[in-house]
Amino acid sequence: MIVTVTANPALDRTILLEAPLHPGEVQAAASEREDAGGKGLNVARVLVAADAPTLAVLPLAEDDPLRSALSPSRVPLRTIGIAGHCRTNIAITDPAGITTKLNLRGPVLSEDEAAALVDEVVAAVAGARWLVLAGSLPPGVGPDFYVTIIRAVRTRWGADAPRIAVDASGPALAHVVAEGHPDLIKPNDDELAELAGTALGDGDDLAREALAAARRLVPAQVATALVTLGGRGAVLVSADRAWVAVPPPIRVRSTVGAGDSSLAGYLLAESSGAGPEACLASAIRHGAAAASLPGTQAPSPRDLPLGDISVAPLIP
């Protein structure tokens, strides 16, 4: 089983424009849709669509509109009650798939609510293979909140603790890498550059530059890094090897949630016993499928692009 934690869930509202975004002007929208969002929930929805055992843990009031939005996804939930309602994120996507996102901060978690969320996660991961800590942290908790969860889980379960995957950014990710010793991180190229304290270019050497940056962290602080590079694919870096893969040609409709789907694809393959190359190929396939769908829809197996994904060893 794969348990996901979404500490700052959201309603994702996606607005599709008929023309490129022109700031300061009035424009017509071609359509809009609303999906349950937050990185952990996005991962869980992909897992459920693939019939993989999963459980999503999140803070959620009983009367929060997010519950209705989550209902069609069939994601099994464990929630702790909070006083506030989840935030709304707005994504504006033009016909070329270029997306502008406006993310709100979310409700403030009290000290008691934060402690209850940690306890709920510790209980939920009994027998789980992976624990996924994904997305931004809500106001009211410190930037080391994910480290607090990791320590609580490993203290309670010891050798039976699940593997820890983290998809975060900024101080939350920095604290996890410095103090949490995760089994997997999934930054994009910008997040990796910030984390490693280096600049990455946008030329043909991006994959090798990402590998060099990841090597500052792997394996000393992180066991494995899955670095997504948008339309240029992804790099997988383990203790002693690295691979690169590129996505198949697709029509990009929305990039929101594509990275989350990549992480879900990796975990699906790894949980089935696949090797690193197959895990990377699955990540690429799921990320490409998500980018070809509008809004933050979770790709199902029937949405995955056909054909082989080329995975090659990456030499520095």
Coordinates of N, CA, C and O in Angstrom, one line a residue, residues 214-291:
A214 N 22.2 16.7 -8.6 CA 21.7 15.7 -7.7 C 22.8 14.9 -7.0 O 22.6 14.5 -5.8
R215 N 23.9 14.8 -7.6 CA 25.1 14.1 -7.0 C 25.5 14.8 -5.7 O 26.2 14.2 -4.9
R216 N 25.2 16.1 -5.5 CA 25.5 16.8 -4.3 C 24.7 16.2 -3.1 O 25.0 16.5 -2.0
L217 N 23.6 15.6 -3.4 CA 22.6 15.1 -2.4 C 22.6 13.6 -2.3 O 22.3 13.0 -1.2
V218 N 22.8 12.9 -3.5 CA 22.7 11.4 -3.5 C 24.0 10.8 -3.6 O 24.8 11.2 -4.5
P219 N 24.4 9.9 -2.8 CA 23.5 9.2 -1.8 C 23.7 9.8 -0.3 O 23.2 9.2 0.6
A220 N 24.5 10.8 -0.2 CA 24.9 11.3 1.2 C 23.7 11.6 2.0 O 23.6 11.3 3.2
Q221 N 22.7 12.3 1.4 CA 21.5 12.8 2.1 C 20.2 12.2 1.7 O 19.2 12.2 2.4
V222 N 20.2 11.7 0.4 CA 19.0 11.2 -0.2 C 19.3 9.9 -0.9 O 20.4 9.8 -1.6
A223 N 18.5 8.9 -0.8 CA 18.9 7.6 -1.4 C 18.7 7.7 -2.9 O 19.6 7.2 -3.7
T224 N 17.6 8.3 -3.4 CA 17.4 8.4 -4.8 C 16.7 9.7 -5.2 O 15.9 10.2 -4.4
A225 N 17.0 10.2 -6.3 CA 16.3 11.5 -6.8 C 15.7 11.2 -8.2 O 16.4 10.8 -9.1
L226 N 14.4 11.5 -8.3 CA 13.7 11.5 -9.6 C 13.5 13.0 -9.9 O 12.7 13.7 -9.3
V227 N 14.3 13.5 -10.9 CA 14.2 14.9 -11.3 C 13.5 15.1 -12.6 O 13.9 14.6 -13.6
T228 N 12.3 15.8 -12.5 CA 11.5 16.0 -13.7 C 12.0 17.2 -14.4 O 12.2 18.3 -13.8
L229 N 12.0 17.2 -15.7 CA 12.5 18.3 -16.5 C 11.5 18.8 -17.5 O 11.8 19.3 -18.6
G230 N 10.2 18.7 -17.2 CA 9.2 19.1 -18.1 C 9.2 18.4 -19.4 O 9.3 17.1 -19.4
G231 N 9.1 19.1 -20.5 CA 9.1 18.5 -21.8 C 10.3 17.8 -22.2 O 10.4 17.1 -23.2
R232 N 11.4 18.0 -21.4 CA 12.7 17.3 -21.7 C 12.8 16.0 -21.0 O 13.9 15.3 -21.1
G233 N 11.8 15.6 -20.2 CA 11.9 14.2 -19.7 C 12.2 14.2 -18.2 O 11.7 15.1 -17.4
A234 N 13.0 13.3 -17.8 CA 13.4 13.2 -16.4 C 14.7 12.4 -16.2 O 15.1 11.7 -17.1
V235 N 15.3 12.6 -15.1 CA 16.6 12.0 -14.7 C 16.4 11.2 -13.4 O 15.8 11.8 -12.5
L236 N 16.8 10.0 -13.4 CA 16.8 9.2 -12.1 C 18.2 9.0 -11.7 O 19.0 8.5 -12.4
V237 N 18.5 9.3 -10.4 CA 19.8 9.2 -9.9 C 19.8 8.4 -8.6 O 19.0 8.7 -7.7
S238 N 20.5 7.3 -8.7 CA 20.6 6.4 -7.5 C 22.0 6.5 -6.9 O 22.8 7.4 -7.3
A239 N 22.4 5.6 -6.0 CA 23.7 5.8 -5.3 C 24.8 5.7 -6.2 O 25.8 6.4 -6.1
D240 N 24.7 4.8 -7.2 CA 25.9 4.6 -8.1 C 25.6 4.6 -9.6 O 26.5 4.4 -10.4
R241 N 24.3 4.9 -10.0 CA 24.0 5.0 -11.4 C 23.0 6.1 -11.7 O 22.4 6.7 -10.7
A242 N 22.8 6.4 -12.9 CA 21.8 7.4 -13.3 C 21.3 7.1 -14.7 O 22.0 6.5 -15.5
W243 N 20.1 7.5 -15.0 CA 19.4 7.3 -16.3 C 18.7 8.6 -16.7 O 18.3 9.4 -15.8
V244 N 18.4 8.7 -18.0 CA 17.6 9.8 -18.5 C 16.6 9.2 -19.5 O 16.9 8.2 -20.1
A245 N 15.4 9.8 -19.5 CA 14.4 9.4 -20.4 C 13.7 10.6 -20.9 O 13.6 11.7 -20.2
V246 N 13.1 10.6 -22.1 CA 12.4 11.7 -22.7 C 11.0 11.3 -23.0 O 10.7 10.1 -23.3
P247 N 10.0 12.2 -22.9 CA 8.6 11.8 -23.1 C 8.3 11.6 -24.6 O 9.0 12.2 -25.5
P248 N 7.3 10.9 -24.9 CA 6.8 10.8 -26.3 C 6.1 12.1 -26.8 O 5.7 12.9 -25.9
P249 N 6.0 12.3 -28.1 CA 5.3 13.5 -28.5 C 3.8 13.5 -28.1 O 3.1 12.5 -28.2
I250 N 3.4 14.6 -27.5 CA 2.0 14.7 -27.0 C 1.5 16.1 -27.3 O 2.3 17.0 -27.6
R251 N 0.2 16.3 -27.3 CA -0.4 17.6 -27.3 C -0.6 18.1 -25.9 O -1.4 17.5 -25.1
V252 N 0.2 19.0 -25.4 CA 0.1 19.5 -24.0 C -1.2 20.3 -23.8 O -1.4 21.3 -24.5
R253 N -2.0 19.9 -22.9 CA -3.2 20.6 -22.5 C -3.1 21.3 -21.2 O -3.7 22.3 -21.0
S254 N -2.4 20.7 -20.2 CA -2.2 21.3 -18.9 C -1.1 20.6 -18.2 O -1.1 19.4 -18.1
T255 N -0.1 21.4 -17.8 CA 1.0 20.7 -17.1 C 0.8 20.6 -15.6 O 1.6 20.0 -14.8
V256 N -0.4 21.1 -15.1 CA -0.7 21.0 -13.6 C -0.8 19.6 -13.2 O -1.6 18.9 -13.8
G257 N -0.1 19.1 -12.3 CA -0.2 17.8 -11.8 C 0.6 16.8 -12.6 O 0.6 15.6 -12.2
A258 N 1.3 17.2 -13.6 CA 2.1 16.2 -14.4 C 3.3 15.6 -13.5 O 3.5 14.4 -13.6
G259 N 3.9 16.5 -12.7 CA 5.0 16.0 -11.9 C 4.5 15.0 -10.8 O 5.1 14.0 -10.5
D260 N 3.3 15.3 -10.3 CA 2.6 14.4 -9.3 C 2.4 13.0 -10.0 O 2.6 11.9 -9.4
S261 N 1.9 13.0 -11.2 CA 1.6 11.8 -11.9 C 2.9 11.0 -12.2 O 2.9 9.8 -12.2
S262 N 4.0 11.8 -12.5 CA 5.3 11.1 -12.7 C 5.7 10.4 -11.5 O 6.1 9.2 -11.5
L263 N 5.5 11.0 -10.3 CA 5.9 10.3 -9.1 C 5.0 9.1 -8.8 O 5.5 8.0 -8.5
A264 N 3.7 9.2 -9.1 CA 2.8 8.1 -9.0 C 3.2 6.9 -9.9 O 3.2 5.8 -9.5
G265 N 3.6 7.3 -11.2 CA 4.0 6.3 -12.1 C 5.3 5.5 -11.6 O 5.4 4.3 -11.8
Y266 N 6.2 6.3 -11.1 CA 7.4 5.7 -10.5 C 7.0 4.7 -9.4 O 7.5 3.5 -9.4
L267 N 6.2 5.1 -8.5 CA 5.8 4.3 -7.3 C 5.0 3.1 -7.7 O 5.2 2.0 -7.1
L268 N 4.2 3.2 -8.7 CA 3.4 2.1 -9.2 C 4.4 1.0 -9.7 O 4.2 -0.2 -9.4
A269 N 5.4 1.4 -10.5 CA 6.3 0.4 -11.1 C 7.2 -0.2 -10.0 O 7.4 -1.4 -9.9
E270 N 7.7 0.7 -9.1 CA 8.6 0.2 -8.0 C 7.8 -0.8 -7.1 O 8.4 -1.8 -6.7
S271 N 6.6 -0.5 -6.8 CA 5.8 -1.4 -5.9 C 5.5 -2.7 -6.6 O 5.2 -3.7 -5.9
S272 N 5.6 -2.8 -7.9 CA 5.4 -4.1 -8.6 C 6.7 -4.8 -8.8 O 6.7 -5.9 -9.4
G273 N 7.8 -4.3 -8.2 CA 9.1 -5.0 -8.3 C 9.9 -4.6 -9.5 O 10.9 -5.3 -9.8
A274 N 9.5 -3.6 -10.3 CA 10.3 -3.2 -11.5 C 11.6 -2.6 -11.1 O 11.8 -2.0 -10.0
G275 N 12.6 -2.7 -12.0 CA 13.9 -2.1 -11.8 C 13.9 -0.6 -12.1 O 12.9 0.0 -12.5
P276 N 15.0 0.1 -11.9 CA 15.1 1.5 -12.0 C 14.7 2.1 -13.4 O 14.0 3.1 -13.5
E277 N 15.2 1.4 -14.5 CA 14.8 1.9 -15.8 C 13.3 1.8 -16.0 O 12.7 2.7 -16.6
A278 N 12.7 0.7 -15.6 CA 11.3 0.6 -15.8 C 10.5 1.6 -15.0 O 9.4 2.1 -15.4
C279 N 11.0 1.9 -13.8 CA 10.4 2.9 -12.9 C 10.4 4.2 -13.6 O 9.5 5.0 -13.5
L280 N 11.6 4.6 -14.2 CA 11.7 5.9 -14.8 C 10.8 5.9 -16.0 O 10.1 7.0 -16.3
A281 N 10.7 4.9 -16.8 CA 9.8 4.8 -18.0 C 8.4 5.0 -17.6 O 7.6 5.8 -18.2
S282 N 8.0 4.4 -16.5 CA 6.6 4.5 -16.0 C 6.4 6.0 -15.5 O 5.3 6.5 -15.7
A283 N 7.4 6.6 -14.9 CA 7.2 8.0 -14.5 C 7.0 8.9 -15.7 O 6.1 9.8 -15.7
I284 N 7.8 8.7 -16.7 CA 7.7 9.5 -17.9 C 6.3 9.3 -18.6 O 5.6 10.2 -19.0
R285 N 5.9 8.0 -18.7 CA 4.6 7.7 -19.3 C 3.4 8.4 -18.6 O 2.5 9.0 -19.2
H286 N 3.4 8.3 -17.3 CA 2.3 8.9 -16.5 C 2.4 10.4 -16.5 O 1.3 11.1 -16.6
G287 N 3.6 11.0 -16.5 CA 3.7 12.5 -16.6 C 3.2 13.0 -17.9 O 2.5 14.0 -18.0
A288 N 3.5 12.3 -19.0 CA 3.1 12.7 -20.3 C 1.6 12.6 -20.4 O 0.9 13.4 -21.0
A289 N 1.0 11.5 -19.9 CA -0.4 11.3 -19.9 C -1.2 12.5 -19.2 O -2.2 13.0 -19.7
A290 N -0.6 12.8 -18.0 CA -1.3 13.9 -17.3 C -1.2 15.2 -18.0 O -2.2 16.0 -18.0
A291 N -0.1 15.5 -18.7 CA 0.0 16.8 -19.4 C -0.9 16.8 -20.6 O -1.2 17.9 -21.1

